[in-house]
């Protein structure tokens, strides 16, 4: 029988945060070969950073995936403020996502 591990993340589906969640799960499965046999990972897309953190604080999710820094804007102040002043949750891992954007257009005649 499988146990369910709920992991919340800053949604909606298709975000870079969901990509980080998938990389985290792959990392866990690589370290613990039997993880997917014993556990079912349930992804919980949540609309805001504060609500992701609250979902872990309240025990609705075992873990949460949130952005803490990006290469253009630097630190995500909202995340750091909540983790520092409003929550008991702690950072336990880091997943770096290389992001590339491309400008596309139709060729001109």
Tab-separated table of N, CA and C in Angstrom, residues 6-78:
chain	number	residue	atom	x	y	z
A	6	UNK	N	2.355	14.802	0.255
A	6	UNK	CA	1.847	16.008	-0.398
A	6	UNK	C	2.929	17.084	-0.386
A	7	UNK	N	3.197	17.623	-1.575
A	7	UNK	CA	4.167	18.709	-1.714
A	7	UNK	C	3.471	19.865	-2.417
A	8	UNK	N	3.398	20.998	-1.737
A	8	UNK	CA	2.779	22.181	-2.343
A	8	UNK	C	3.842	22.969	-3.105
A	9	UNK	N	3.376	23.743	-4.074
A	9	UNK	CA	4.301	24.573	-4.850
A	9	UNK	C	3.555	25.791	-5.369
A	10	UNK	N	4.311	26.837	-5.699
A	10	UNK	CA	3.727	28.045	-6.259
A	10	UNK	C	3.268	27.728	-7.672
A	11	UNK	N	1.942	27.665	-7.855
A	11	UNK	CA	1.356	27.303	-9.147
A	11	UNK	C	1.061	28.536	-9.960
A	12	UNK	N	0.373	28.313	-11.070
A	12	UNK	CA	-0.352	27.123	-11.504
A	12	UNK	C	0.579	26.092	-12.131
A	13	UNK	N	-0.024	25.018	-12.645
A	13	UNK	CA	0.757	24.000	-13.335
A	13	UNK	C	1.539	24.636	-14.480
A	14	UNK	N	2.734	24.099	-14.718
A	14	UNK	CA	3.550	24.587	-15.825
A	14	UNK	C	4.542	25.670	-15.447
A	15	UNK	N	4.596	26.058	-14.179
A	15	UNK	CA	5.518	27.107	-13.748
A	15	UNK	C	6.919	26.537	-13.521
A	16	UNK	N	7.890	27.427	-13.399
A	16	UNK	CA	9.243	26.994	-13.076
A	16	UNK	C	9.282	26.356	-11.694
A	17	UNK	N	8.392	26.759	-10.802
A	17	UNK	CA	8.345	26.163	-9.472
A	17	UNK	C	7.899	24.708	-9.558
A	18	UNK	N	6.957	24.413	-10.439
A	18	UNK	CA	6.567	23.010	-10.634
A	18	UNK	C	7.734	22.219	-11.221
A	19	UNK	N	8.481	22.832	-12.122
A	19	UNK	CA	9.664	22.165	-12.678
A	19	UNK	C	10.671	21.847	-11.571
A	20	UNK	N	10.860	22.779	-10.641
A	20	UNK	CA	11.752	22.538	-9.505
A	20	UNK	C	11.236	21.380	-8.660
A	21	UNK	N	9.933	21.315	-8.452
A	21	UNK	CA	9.334	20.218	-7.699
A	21	UNK	C	9.632	18.884	-8.378
A	22	UNK	N	9.472	18.826	-9.689
A	22	UNK	CA	9.712	17.582	-10.415
A	22	UNK	C	11.186	17.169	-10.321
A	23	UNK	N	12.093	18.135	-10.385
A	23	UNK	CA	13.517	17.820	-10.240
A	23	UNK	C	13.819	17.327	-8.832
A	24	UNK	N	13.166	17.919	-7.839
A	24	UNK	CA	13.348	17.499	-6.452
A	24	UNK	C	12.883	16.058	-6.268
A	25	UNK	N	11.725	15.723	-6.810
A	25	UNK	CA	11.203	14.357	-6.699
A	25	UNK	C	12.146	13.378	-7.399
A	26	UNK	N	12.645	13.740	-8.576
A	26	UNK	CA	13.598	12.880	-9.286
A	26	UNK	C	14.863	12.674	-8.460
A	27	UNK	N	15.324	13.729	-7.808
A	27	UNK	CA	16.500	13.633	-6.949
A	27	UNK	C	16.235	12.668	-5.800
A	28	UNK	N	15.084	12.795	-5.164
A	28	UNK	CA	14.726	11.892	-4.071
A	28	UNK	C	14.639	10.452	-4.546
A	29	UNK	N	14.008	10.241	-5.678
A	29	UNK	CA	13.842	8.881	-6.207
A	29	UNK	C	15.181	8.267	-6.580
A	30	UNK	N	16.103	9.098	-7.038
A	30	UNK	CA	17.433	8.596	-7.368
A	30	UNK	C	18.194	8.148	-6.138
A	31	UNK	N	17.996	8.843	-5.030
A	31	UNK	CA	18.687	8.503	-3.790
A	31	UNK	C	18.022	7.331	-3.079
A	32	UNK	N	16.716	7.224	-3.229
A	32	UNK	CA	15.956	6.168	-2.556
A	32	UNK	C	15.183	5.414	-3.625
A	33	UNK	N	15.785	4.369	-4.129
A	33	UNK	CA	15.237	3.648	-5.280
A	33	UNK	C	13.803	3.177	-5.062
A	34	UNK	N	13.448	2.856	-3.830
A	34	UNK	CA	12.110	2.320	-3.566
A	34	UNK	C	11.086	3.400	-3.229
A	35	UNK	N	11.453	4.672	-3.350
A	35	UNK	CA	10.544	5.758	-2.963
A	35	UNK	C	9.221	5.690	-3.710
A	36	UNK	N	9.285	5.505	-5.021
A	36	UNK	CA	8.044	5.513	-5.802
A	36	UNK	C	7.212	4.259	-5.582
A	37	UNK	N	7.809	3.202	-5.062
A	37	UNK	CA	7.046	1.999	-4.742
A	37	UNK	C	6.282	2.156	-3.436
A	38	UNK	N	6.820	2.925	-2.515
A	38	UNK	CA	6.206	3.078	-1.197
A	38	UNK	C	5.349	4.333	-1.072
A	39	UNK	N	5.638	5.333	-1.887
A	39	UNK	CA	4.971	6.621	-1.726
A	39	UNK	C	4.387	7.123	-3.040
A	40	UNK	N	3.280	7.785	-2.933
A	40	UNK	CA	2.669	8.480	-4.056
A	40	UNK	C	2.856	9.972	-3.794
A	41	UNK	N	3.498	10.682	-4.707
A	41	UNK	CA	3.719	12.117	-4.551
A	41	UNK	C	2.501	12.851	-5.096
A	42	UNK	N	1.869	13.646	-4.246
A	42	UNK	CA	0.727	14.462	-4.675
A	42	UNK	C	1.165	15.915	-4.746
A	43	UNK	N	1.105	16.487	-5.951
A	43	UNK	CA	1.473	17.889	-6.150
A	43	UNK	C	0.264	18.767	-5.854
A	44	UNK	N	0.493	19.834	-5.092
A	44	UNK	CA	-0.567	20.782	-4.751
A	44	UNK	C	-0.188	22.161	-5.279
A	45	UNK	N	-0.793	22.591	-6.383
A	45	UNK	CA	-0.535	23.928	-6.931
A	45	UNK	C	-1.272	24.953	-6.080
A	46	UNK	N	-0.549	25.951	-5.594
A	46	UNK	CA	-1.126	26.982	-4.731
A	46	UNK	C	-0.774	28.346	-5.320
A	47	UNK	N	-1.708	29.283	-5.225
A	47	UNK	CA	-1.624	30.547	-5.967
A	47	UNK	C	-0.608	31.559	-5.442
A	48	UNK	N	-0.275	31.526	-4.156
A	48	UNK	CA	0.619	32.553	-3.617
A	48	UNK	C	1.711	31.936	-2.749
A	49	UNK	N	2.818	32.644	-2.632
A	49	UNK	CA	3.916	32.197	-1.776
A	49	UNK	C	3.466	32.063	-0.322
A	50	UNK	N	2.763	33.062	0.249
A	50	UNK	CA	2.326	32.901	1.640
A	50	UNK	C	1.460	31.658	1.854
A	51	UNK	N	0.599	31.336	0.895
A	51	UNK	CA	-0.272	30.170	1.055
A	51	UNK	C	0.502	28.860	0.940
A	52	UNK	N	1.548	28.827	0.123
A	52	UNK	CA	2.395	27.626	0.059
A	52	UNK	C	3.041	27.398	1.420
A	53	UNK	N	3.602	28.449	1.994
A	53	UNK	CA	4.255	28.330	3.300
A	53	UNK	C	3.240	27.944	4.367
A	54	UNK	N	2.061	28.557	4.342
A	54	UNK	CA	1.014	28.207	5.314
A	54	UNK	C	0.581	26.756	5.176
A	55	UNK	N	0.560	26.227	3.953
A	55	UNK	CA	0.150	24.830	3.764
A	55	UNK	C	1.098	23.876	4.486
A	56	UNK	N	2.376	24.237	4.554
A	56	UNK	CA	3.345	23.426	5.289
A	56	UNK	C	3.193	23.677	6.786
A	57	UNK	N	3.051	24.936	7.184
A	57	UNK	CA	2.848	25.268	8.599
A	57	UNK	C	1.647	24.530	9.187
A	58	UNK	N	0.561	24.457	8.419
A	58	UNK	CA	-0.680	23.827	8.897
A	58	UNK	C	-0.671	22.310	8.764
A	59	UNK	N	0.352	21.759	8.123
A	59	UNK	CA	0.431	20.313	7.954
A	59	UNK	C	-0.380	19.778	6.788
A	60	UNK	N	-0.877	20.657	5.936
A	60	UNK	CA	-1.625	20.218	4.753
A	60	UNK	C	-0.684	19.628	3.707
A	61	UNK	N	0.560	20.068	3.718
A	61	UNK	CA	1.603	19.535	2.839
A	61	UNK	C	2.814	19.217	3.707
A	62	UNK	N	3.520	18.153	3.349
A	62	UNK	CA	4.728	17.795	4.086
A	62	UNK	C	5.857	18.772	3.778
A	63	UNK	N	5.915	19.200	2.512
A	63	UNK	CA	6.944	20.125	2.068
A	63	UNK	C	6.345	21.097	1.063
A	64	UNK	N	7.052	22.196	0.832
A	64	UNK	CA	6.608	23.183	-0.144
A	64	UNK	C	7.781	23.657	-0.986
A	65	UNK	N	7.497	23.978	-2.233
A	65	UNK	CA	8.515	24.488	-3.154
A	65	UNK	C	8.165	25.938	-3.482
A	66	UNK	N	9.079	26.855	-3.154
A	66	UNK	CA	8.848	28.283	-3.384
A	66	UNK	C	10.119	28.921	-3.947
A	67	UNK	N	9.968	30.000	-4.706
A	67	UNK	CA	11.163	30.700	-5.194
A	67	UNK	C	11.778	31.538	-4.075
A	68	UNK	N	13.097	31.525	-4.020
A	68	UNK	CA	13.773	32.342	-3.013
A	68	UNK	C	14.722	33.345	-3.661
A	69	UNK	N	15.095	33.080	-4.906
A	69	UNK	CA	16.036	33.968	-5.592
A	69	UNK	C	15.925	33.748	-7.097
A	70	UNK	N	16.144	34.814	-7.853
A	70	UNK	CA	16.278	34.644	-9.299
A	70	UNK	C	17.422	35.515	-9.800
A	71	UNK	N	17.958	35.149	-10.937
A	71	UNK	CA	19.188	35.785	-11.407
A	71	UNK	C	19.013	37.230	-11.842
A	72	UNK	N	17.805	37.644	-12.171
A	72	UNK	CA	17.586	39.021	-12.621
A	72	UNK	C	17.211	39.937	-11.461
A	73	UNK	N	16.225	39.559	-10.693
A	73	UNK	CA	15.722	40.405	-9.608
A	73	UNK	C	16.433	40.179	-8.280
A	74	UNK	N	17.163	39.085	-8.156
A	74	UNK	CA	17.825	38.779	-6.893
A	74	UNK	C	16.890	38.050	-5.946
A	75	UNK	N	16.972	38.374	-4.668
A	75	UNK	CA	16.170	37.698	-3.649
A	75	UNK	C	14.686	37.974	-3.833
A	76	UNK	N	13.884	36.959	-3.536
A	76	UNK	CA	12.433	37.136	-3.503
A	76	UNK	C	12.109	37.558	-2.067
A	77	UNK	N	11.962	38.869	-1.870
A	77	UNK	CA	11.824	39.425	-0.520
A	77	UNK	C	10.635	38.866	0.237
A	78	UNK	N	9.512	38.655	-0.438
A	78	UNK	CA	8.327	38.123	0.231
A	78	UNK	C	8.632	36.768	0.863
